[in-house]
mmCIF file of C-alpha atoms and ligand atoms in Angstrom:
data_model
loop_
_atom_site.group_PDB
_atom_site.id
_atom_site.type_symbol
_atom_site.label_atom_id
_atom_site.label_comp_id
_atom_site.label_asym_id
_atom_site.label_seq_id
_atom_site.Cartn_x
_atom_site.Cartn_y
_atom_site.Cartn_z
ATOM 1 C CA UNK A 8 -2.137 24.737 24.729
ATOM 2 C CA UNK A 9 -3.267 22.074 26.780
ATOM 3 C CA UNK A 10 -1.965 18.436 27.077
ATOM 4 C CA UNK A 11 -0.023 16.681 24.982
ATOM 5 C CA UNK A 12 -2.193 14.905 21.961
ATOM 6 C CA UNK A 13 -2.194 11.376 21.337
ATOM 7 C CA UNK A 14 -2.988 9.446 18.426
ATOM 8 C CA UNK A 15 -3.141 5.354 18.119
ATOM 9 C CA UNK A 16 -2.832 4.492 14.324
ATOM 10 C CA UNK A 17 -4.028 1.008 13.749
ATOM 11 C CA UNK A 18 -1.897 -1.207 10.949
ATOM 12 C CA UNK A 19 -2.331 -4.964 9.816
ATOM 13 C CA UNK A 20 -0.910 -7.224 7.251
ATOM 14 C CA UNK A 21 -2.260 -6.036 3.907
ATOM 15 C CA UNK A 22 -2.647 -2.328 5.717
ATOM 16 C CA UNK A 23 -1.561 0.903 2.500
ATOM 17 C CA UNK A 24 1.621 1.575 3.454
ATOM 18 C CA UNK A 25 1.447 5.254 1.819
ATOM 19 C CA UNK A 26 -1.587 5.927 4.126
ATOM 20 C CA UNK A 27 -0.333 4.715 7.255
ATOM 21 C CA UNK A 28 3.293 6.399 7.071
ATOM 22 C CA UNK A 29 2.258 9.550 5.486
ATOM 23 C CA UNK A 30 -0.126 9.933 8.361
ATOM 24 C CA UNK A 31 2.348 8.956 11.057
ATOM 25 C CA UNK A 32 5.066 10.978 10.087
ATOM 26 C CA UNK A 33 3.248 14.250 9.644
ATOM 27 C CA UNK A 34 1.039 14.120 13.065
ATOM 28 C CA UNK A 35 5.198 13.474 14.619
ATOM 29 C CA UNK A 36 5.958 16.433 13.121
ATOM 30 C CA UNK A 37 3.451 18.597 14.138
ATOM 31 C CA UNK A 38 4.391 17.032 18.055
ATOM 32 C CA UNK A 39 1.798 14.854 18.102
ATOM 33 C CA UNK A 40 1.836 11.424 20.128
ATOM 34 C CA UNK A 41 1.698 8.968 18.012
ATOM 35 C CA UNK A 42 1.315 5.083 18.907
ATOM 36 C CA UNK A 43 1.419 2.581 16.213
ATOM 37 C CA UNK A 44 -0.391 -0.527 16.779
ATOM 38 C CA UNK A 45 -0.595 -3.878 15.326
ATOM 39 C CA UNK A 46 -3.961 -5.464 14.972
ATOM 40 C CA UNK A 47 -3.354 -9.804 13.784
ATOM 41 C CA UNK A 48 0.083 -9.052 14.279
ATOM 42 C CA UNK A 49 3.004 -11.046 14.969
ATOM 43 C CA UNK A 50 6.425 -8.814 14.551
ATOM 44 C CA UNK A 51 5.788 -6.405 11.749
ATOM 45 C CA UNK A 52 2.953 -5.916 9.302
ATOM 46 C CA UNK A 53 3.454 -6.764 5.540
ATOM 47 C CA UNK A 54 1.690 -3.680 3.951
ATOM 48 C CA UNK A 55 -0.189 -3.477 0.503
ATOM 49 C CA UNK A 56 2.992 -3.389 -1.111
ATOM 50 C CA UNK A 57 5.374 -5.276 0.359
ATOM 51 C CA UNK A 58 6.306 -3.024 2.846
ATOM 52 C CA UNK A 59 7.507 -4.063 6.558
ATOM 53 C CA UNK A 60 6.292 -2.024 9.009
ATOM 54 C CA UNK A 61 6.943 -2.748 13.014
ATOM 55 C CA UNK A 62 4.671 -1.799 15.416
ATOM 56 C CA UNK A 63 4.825 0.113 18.451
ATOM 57 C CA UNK A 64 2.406 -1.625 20.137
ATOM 58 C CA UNK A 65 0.934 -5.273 19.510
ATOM 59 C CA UNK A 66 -2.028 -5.684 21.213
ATOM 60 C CA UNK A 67 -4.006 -8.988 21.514
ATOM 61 C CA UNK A 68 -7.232 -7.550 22.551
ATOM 62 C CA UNK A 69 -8.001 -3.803 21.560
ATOM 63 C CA UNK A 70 -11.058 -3.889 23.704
ATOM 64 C CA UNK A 71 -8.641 -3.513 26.833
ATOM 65 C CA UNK A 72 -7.386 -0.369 25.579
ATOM 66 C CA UNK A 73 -8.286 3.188 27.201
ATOM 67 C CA UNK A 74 -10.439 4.641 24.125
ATOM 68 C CA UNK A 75 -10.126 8.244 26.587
ATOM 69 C CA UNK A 76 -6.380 7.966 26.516
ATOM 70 C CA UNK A 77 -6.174 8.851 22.824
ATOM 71 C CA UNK A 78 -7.644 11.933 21.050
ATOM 72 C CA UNK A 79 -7.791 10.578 17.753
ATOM 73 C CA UNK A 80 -7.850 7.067 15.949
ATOM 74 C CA UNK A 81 -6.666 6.695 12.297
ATOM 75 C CA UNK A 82 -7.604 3.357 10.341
ATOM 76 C CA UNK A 83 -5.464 3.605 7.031
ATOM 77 C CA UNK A 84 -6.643 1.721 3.784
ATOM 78 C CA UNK A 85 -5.417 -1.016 1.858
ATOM 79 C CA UNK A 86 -8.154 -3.431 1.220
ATOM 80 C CA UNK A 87 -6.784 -6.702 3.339
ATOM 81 C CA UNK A 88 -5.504 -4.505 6.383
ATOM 82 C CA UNK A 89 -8.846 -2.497 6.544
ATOM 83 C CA UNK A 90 -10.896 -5.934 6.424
ATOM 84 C CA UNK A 91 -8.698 -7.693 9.645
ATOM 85 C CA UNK A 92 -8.870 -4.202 11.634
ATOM 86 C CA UNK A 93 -12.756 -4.438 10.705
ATOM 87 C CA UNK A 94 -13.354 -7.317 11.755
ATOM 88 C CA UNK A 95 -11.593 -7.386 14.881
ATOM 89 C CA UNK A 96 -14.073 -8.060 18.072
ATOM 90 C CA UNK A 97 -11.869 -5.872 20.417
ATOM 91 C CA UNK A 98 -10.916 -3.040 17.641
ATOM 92 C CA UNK A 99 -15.069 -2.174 17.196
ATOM 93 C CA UNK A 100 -15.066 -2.604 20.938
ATOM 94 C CA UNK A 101 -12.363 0.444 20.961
ATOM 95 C CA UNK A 102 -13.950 2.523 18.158
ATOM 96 C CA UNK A 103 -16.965 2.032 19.673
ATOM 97 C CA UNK A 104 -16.417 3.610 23.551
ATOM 98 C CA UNK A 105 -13.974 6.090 21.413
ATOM 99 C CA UNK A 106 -17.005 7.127 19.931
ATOM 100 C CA UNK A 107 -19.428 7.428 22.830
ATOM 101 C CA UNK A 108 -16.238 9.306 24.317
ATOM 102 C CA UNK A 109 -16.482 11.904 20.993
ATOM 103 C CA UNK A 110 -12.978 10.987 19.957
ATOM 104 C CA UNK A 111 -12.073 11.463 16.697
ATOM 105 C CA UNK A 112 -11.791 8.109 14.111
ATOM 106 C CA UNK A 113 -10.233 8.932 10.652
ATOM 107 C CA UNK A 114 -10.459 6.452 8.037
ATOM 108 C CA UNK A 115 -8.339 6.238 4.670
ATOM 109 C CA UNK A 116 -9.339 4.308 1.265
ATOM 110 C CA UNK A 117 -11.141 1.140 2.534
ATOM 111 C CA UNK A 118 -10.541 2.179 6.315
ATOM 112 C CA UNK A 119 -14.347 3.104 6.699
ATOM 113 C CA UNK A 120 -14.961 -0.444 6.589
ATOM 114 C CA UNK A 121 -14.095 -0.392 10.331
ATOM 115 C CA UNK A 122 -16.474 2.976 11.059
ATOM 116 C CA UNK A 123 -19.273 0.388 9.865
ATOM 117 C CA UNK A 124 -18.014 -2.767 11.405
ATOM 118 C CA UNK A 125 -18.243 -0.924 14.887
ATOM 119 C CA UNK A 126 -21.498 0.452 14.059
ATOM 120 C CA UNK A 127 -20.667 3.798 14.594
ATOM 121 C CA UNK A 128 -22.797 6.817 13.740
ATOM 122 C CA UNK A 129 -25.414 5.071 11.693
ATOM 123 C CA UNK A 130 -27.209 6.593 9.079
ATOM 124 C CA UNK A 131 -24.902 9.379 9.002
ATOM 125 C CA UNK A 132 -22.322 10.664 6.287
ATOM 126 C CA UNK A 133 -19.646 8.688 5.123
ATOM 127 C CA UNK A 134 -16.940 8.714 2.514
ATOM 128 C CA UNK A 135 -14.286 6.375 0.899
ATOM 129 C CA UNK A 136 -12.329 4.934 -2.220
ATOM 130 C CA UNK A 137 -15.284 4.613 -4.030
ATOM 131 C CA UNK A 138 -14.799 1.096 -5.210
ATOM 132 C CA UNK A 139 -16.393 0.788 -1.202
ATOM 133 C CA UNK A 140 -19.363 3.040 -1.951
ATOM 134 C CA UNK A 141 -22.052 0.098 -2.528
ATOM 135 C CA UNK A 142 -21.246 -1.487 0.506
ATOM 136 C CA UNK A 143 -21.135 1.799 2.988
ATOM 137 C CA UNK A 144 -24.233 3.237 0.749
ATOM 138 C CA UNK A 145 -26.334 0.181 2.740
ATOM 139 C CA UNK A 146 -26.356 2.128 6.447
ATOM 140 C CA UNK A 147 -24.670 5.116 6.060
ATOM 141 C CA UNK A 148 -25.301 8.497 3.429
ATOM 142 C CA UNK A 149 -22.813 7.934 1.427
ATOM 143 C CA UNK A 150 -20.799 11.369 0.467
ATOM 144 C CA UNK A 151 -18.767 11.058 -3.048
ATOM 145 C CA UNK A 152 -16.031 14.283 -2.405
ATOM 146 C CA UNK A 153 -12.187 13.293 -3.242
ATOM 147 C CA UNK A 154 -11.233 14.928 0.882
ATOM 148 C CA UNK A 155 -13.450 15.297 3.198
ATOM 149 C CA UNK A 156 -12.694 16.438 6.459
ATOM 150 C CA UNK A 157 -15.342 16.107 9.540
ATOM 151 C CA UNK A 158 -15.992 14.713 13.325
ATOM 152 C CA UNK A 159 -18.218 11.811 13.120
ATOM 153 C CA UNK B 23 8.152 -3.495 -23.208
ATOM 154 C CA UNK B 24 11.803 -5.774 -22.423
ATOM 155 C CA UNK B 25 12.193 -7.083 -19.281
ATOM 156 C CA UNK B 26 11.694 -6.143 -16.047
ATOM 157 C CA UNK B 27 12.867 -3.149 -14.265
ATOM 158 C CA UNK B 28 14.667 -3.517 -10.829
ATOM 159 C CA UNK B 29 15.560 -0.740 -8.790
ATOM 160 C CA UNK B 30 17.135 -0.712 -5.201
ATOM 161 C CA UNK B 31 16.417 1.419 -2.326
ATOM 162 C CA UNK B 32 18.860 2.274 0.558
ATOM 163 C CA UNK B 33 17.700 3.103 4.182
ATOM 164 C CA UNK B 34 19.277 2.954 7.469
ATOM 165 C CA UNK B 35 18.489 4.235 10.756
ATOM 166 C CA UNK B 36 17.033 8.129 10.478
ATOM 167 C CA UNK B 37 16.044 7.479 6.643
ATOM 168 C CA UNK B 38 12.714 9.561 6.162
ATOM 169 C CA UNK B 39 10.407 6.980 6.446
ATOM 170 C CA UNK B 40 7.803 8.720 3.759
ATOM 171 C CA UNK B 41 10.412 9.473 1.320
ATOM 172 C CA UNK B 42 11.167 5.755 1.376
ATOM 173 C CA UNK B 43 7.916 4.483 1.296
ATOM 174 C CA UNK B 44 6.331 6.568 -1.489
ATOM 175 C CA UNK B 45 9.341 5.832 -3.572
ATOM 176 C CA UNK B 46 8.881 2.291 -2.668
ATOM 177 C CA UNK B 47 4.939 1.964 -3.342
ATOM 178 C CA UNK B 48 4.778 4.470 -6.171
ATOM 179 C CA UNK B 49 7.040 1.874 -8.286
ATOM 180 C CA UNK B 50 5.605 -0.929 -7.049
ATOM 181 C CA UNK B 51 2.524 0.351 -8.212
ATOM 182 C CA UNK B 52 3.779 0.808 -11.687
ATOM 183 C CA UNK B 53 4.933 -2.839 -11.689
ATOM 184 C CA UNK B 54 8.895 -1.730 -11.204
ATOM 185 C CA UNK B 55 10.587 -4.716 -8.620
ATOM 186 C CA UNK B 56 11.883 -2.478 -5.760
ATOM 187 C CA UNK B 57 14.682 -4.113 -2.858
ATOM 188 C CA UNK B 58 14.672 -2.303 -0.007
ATOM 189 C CA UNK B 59 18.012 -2.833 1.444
ATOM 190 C CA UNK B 60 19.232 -1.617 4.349
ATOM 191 C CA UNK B 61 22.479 -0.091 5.154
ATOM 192 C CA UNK B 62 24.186 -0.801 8.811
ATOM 193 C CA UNK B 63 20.514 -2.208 9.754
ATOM 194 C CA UNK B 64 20.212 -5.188 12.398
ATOM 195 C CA UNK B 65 16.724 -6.033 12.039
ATOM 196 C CA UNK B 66 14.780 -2.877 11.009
ATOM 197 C CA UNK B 67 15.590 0.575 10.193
ATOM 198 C CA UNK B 68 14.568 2.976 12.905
ATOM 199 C CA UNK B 69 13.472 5.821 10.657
ATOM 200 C CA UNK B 70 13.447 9.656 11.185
ATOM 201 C CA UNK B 71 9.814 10.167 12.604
ATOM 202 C CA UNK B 72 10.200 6.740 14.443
ATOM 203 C CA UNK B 73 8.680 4.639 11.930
ATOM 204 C CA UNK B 74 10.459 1.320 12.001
ATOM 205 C CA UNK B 75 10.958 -0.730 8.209
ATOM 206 C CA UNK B 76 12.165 -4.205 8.439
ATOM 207 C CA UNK B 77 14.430 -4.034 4.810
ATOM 208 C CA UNK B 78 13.719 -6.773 1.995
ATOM 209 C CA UNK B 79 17.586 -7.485 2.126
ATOM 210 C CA UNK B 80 20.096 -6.510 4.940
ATOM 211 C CA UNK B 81 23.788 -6.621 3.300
ATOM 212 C CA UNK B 82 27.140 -6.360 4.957
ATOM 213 C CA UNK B 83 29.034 -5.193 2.253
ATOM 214 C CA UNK B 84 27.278 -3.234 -1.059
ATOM 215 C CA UNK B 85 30.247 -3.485 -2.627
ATOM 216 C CA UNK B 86 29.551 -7.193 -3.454
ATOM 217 C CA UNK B 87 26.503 -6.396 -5.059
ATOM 218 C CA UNK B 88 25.999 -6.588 -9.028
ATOM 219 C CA UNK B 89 25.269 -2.250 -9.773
ATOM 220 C CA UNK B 90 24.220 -3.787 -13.062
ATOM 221 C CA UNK B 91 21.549 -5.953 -11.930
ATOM 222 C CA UNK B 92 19.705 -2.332 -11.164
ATOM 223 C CA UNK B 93 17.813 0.003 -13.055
ATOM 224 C CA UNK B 94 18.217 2.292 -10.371
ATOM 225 C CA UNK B 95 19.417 2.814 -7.352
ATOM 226 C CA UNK B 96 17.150 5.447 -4.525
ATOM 227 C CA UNK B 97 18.349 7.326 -1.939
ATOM 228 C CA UNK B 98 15.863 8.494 0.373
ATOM 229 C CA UNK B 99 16.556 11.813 2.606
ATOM 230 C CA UNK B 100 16.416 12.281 6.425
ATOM 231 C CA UNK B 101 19.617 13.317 7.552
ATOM 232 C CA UNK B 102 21.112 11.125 9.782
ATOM 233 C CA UNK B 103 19.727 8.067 7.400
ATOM 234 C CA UNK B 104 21.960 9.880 4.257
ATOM 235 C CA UNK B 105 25.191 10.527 6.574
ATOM 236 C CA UNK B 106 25.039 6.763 7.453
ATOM 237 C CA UNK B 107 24.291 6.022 4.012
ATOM 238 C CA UNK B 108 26.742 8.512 2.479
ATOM 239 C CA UNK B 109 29.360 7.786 4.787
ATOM 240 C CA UNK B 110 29.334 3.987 3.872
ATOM 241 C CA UNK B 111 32.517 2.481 1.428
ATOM 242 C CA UNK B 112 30.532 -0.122 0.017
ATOM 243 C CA UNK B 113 27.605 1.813 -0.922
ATOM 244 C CA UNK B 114 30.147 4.410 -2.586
ATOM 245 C CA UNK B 115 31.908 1.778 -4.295
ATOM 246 C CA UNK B 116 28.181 0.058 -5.855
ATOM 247 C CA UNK B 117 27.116 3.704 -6.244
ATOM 248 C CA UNK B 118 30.059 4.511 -8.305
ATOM 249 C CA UNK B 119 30.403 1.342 -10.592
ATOM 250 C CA UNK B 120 26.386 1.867 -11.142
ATOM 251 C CA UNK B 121 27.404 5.390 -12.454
ATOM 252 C CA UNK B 122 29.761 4.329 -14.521
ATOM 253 C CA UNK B 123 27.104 1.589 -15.783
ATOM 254 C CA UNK B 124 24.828 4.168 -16.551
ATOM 255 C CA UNK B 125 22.560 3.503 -14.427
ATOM 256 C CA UNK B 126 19.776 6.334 -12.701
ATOM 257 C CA UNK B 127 20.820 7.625 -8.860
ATOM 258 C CA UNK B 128 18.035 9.330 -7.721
ATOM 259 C CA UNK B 129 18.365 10.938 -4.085
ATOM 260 C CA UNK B 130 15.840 12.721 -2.178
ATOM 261 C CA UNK B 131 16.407 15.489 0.168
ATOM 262 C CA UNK B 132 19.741 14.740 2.050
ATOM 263 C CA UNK B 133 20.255 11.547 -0.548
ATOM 264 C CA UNK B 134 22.558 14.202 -2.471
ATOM 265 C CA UNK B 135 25.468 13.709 0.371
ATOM 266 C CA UNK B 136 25.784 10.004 -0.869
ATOM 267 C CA UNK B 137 26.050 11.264 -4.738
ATOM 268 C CA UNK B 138 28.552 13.517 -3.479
ATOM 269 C CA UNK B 139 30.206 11.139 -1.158
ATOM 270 C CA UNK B 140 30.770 8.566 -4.524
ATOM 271 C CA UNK B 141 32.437 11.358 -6.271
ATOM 272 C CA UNK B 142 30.048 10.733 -8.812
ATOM 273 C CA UNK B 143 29.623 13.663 -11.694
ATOM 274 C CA UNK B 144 31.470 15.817 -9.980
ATOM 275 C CA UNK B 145 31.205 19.503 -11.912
ATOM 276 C CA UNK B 146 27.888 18.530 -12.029
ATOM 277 C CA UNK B 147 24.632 19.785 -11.701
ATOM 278 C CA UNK B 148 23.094 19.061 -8.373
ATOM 279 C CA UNK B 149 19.971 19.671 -6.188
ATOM 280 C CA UNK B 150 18.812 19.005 -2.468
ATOM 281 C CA UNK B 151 16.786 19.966 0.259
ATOM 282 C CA UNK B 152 17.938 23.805 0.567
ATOM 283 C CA UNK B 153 19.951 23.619 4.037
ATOM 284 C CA UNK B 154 22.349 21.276 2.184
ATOM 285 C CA UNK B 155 23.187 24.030 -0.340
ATOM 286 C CA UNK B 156 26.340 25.304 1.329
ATOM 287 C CA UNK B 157 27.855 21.465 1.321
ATOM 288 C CA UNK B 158 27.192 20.584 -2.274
ATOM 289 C CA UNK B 159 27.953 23.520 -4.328
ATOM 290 C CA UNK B 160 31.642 22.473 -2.875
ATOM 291 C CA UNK B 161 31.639 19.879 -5.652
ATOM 292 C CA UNK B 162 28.573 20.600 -7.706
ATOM 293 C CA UNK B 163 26.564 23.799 -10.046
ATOM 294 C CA UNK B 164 23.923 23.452 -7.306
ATOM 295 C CA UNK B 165 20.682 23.997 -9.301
ATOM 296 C CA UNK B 166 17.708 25.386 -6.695
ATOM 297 C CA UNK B 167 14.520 23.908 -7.997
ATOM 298 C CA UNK B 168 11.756 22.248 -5.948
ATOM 299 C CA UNK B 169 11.365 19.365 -8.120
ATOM 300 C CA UNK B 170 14.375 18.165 -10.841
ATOM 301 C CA UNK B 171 14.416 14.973 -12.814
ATOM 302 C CA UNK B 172 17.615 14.372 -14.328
ATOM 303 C CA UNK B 173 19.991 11.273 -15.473
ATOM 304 C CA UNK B 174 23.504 12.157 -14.036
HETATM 305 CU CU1 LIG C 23 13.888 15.070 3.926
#
C-alpha cells in the first residue's frame, strides 16, 4: 500500500482544541504519521478553551519546511489560532508550494482563513463556520454544506 | 441558576486524549469551570495517541483535595491512563469521600476501573468499553449499553 502517510497538523494559541485532537487522534489510529506543529509557539499552545496542548514540532519559520514530505496539511479552527497560522509569512509560504505540489490542505471552522491568506486556489469553492462566509465569499465561491469533503 | 459548577478531570500518561478533551471543551462551553489535573504527571500527560496535555493542576496527593469543592469528578478512558489513574490511593480516597458526598463520577471507557478500584457502589450497576466486561461484572450488574447516564 505504498509508503507510510504523513500528516503535519498546524496548532497555535487560541487554536479549537476539539478540532485539532479529534483530528490527530483518529489519522494515529488509522497509522497515519502525524506531526504536530506549533506555529507563535513557545512550549505548548493554550487552545480555545483553555486547553494545553504541546507540540511535536516548534518551528520558527514554516517556509523551511519540505511541503513534499507531507501528504496532507490540516489547519484546525478556533478563531485566534486560525488568524496567527493565517497570518504567518512562512505557513502561506508552506501551503503555498504544498499546493503547487497537489498536497492536500484541510481546514476546520475558521481554518480556511489560512487557504485564503496563502492565496491558494482562487476563485474556487470554499467552505467554513459560516460566521467566516462574508469574508471567504470576497475571492473564493463560497459553498454553505455542514461537511464537505474535496481536494482543493 | 446558584453558583457555579466545578468539575475536575483526571488524566495521566495514556489517558485518551479525545475523551479528555471533549469532556473538557464540551463543559467549558456550557460555562461549567473544568480542572484538569493530572495524576503521576511531571509536566504534561503523554496521552494514548501521543497527544501531549500540560494539566491545569499537577497534585501529589488527591487525597488532600476538598471532593466537596466538585460537582463532579471525570474520568477519561485509554487504558493505561485509567490503570494509572485507578491504581492511585489518593485518587481512591477523593473518589470515595466525593461518593459519599454525593457527588457525579462519570468515567469513560476504561474510567470504570477507577470506580471499581474506590469500591464505590459496589452491587451496582456499571458500564464500560466492552473488553472491560469480564473485570467489572466481578463487582458490578454490568449493564451493556453504548451510551448510559446515570448518578451512582
Ligand atoms: Cu477509550
Amino acid at each position: 500500500m505504498g509508503s507510510q502517510k504523513k500528516v503535519l497538523v498546524l496548532i497555535a494559541n487560541g487554536t479549537e482544541e476539539m478540532e485539532a485532537v479529534i483530528s490527530i487522534d483518529i489519522l494515529r489510529r488509522a497509522q497515519i504519521e502525524v506531526l504536530v506543529a506549533g506555529v507563535e509557539v513557545d512550549e505548548f499552545a493554550t487552545c480555545n478553551r483553555g486547553v494545553n496542548i504541546k507540540p511535536d514540532l516548534i518551528i520558527k519559520d514554516f517556509s523551511s519546511l519540505d511541503a513534499s514530505a507531507y501528504d496532507a496539511i490540516i489547519i484546525p479552527g478556533g478563531l485566534k489560532g486560525a488568524e496567527t497560522i493565517s497570518s504567518n509569512a512562512g505557513v502561506q509560504s508552506l501551503l503555498s508550494s504544498a499546493y503547487k505540489s497537489g498536497k492536500i490542505i484541510a481546514a476546520i471552522c475558521a481554518g480556511p482563513f489560512a487557504i485564503k491568506a496563502a492565496g491558494i486556489n482562487k476563485g474556487g469553492k470554499i467552505t467554513s463556520y459560516q460566521t467566516f462566509k462574508e469574508e471567504l465569499e470576497n475571492g473564493y465561491v463560497y459553498v454553505a454544506l455542514f461537511f464537505i469533503t474535496f481536494k482543493i
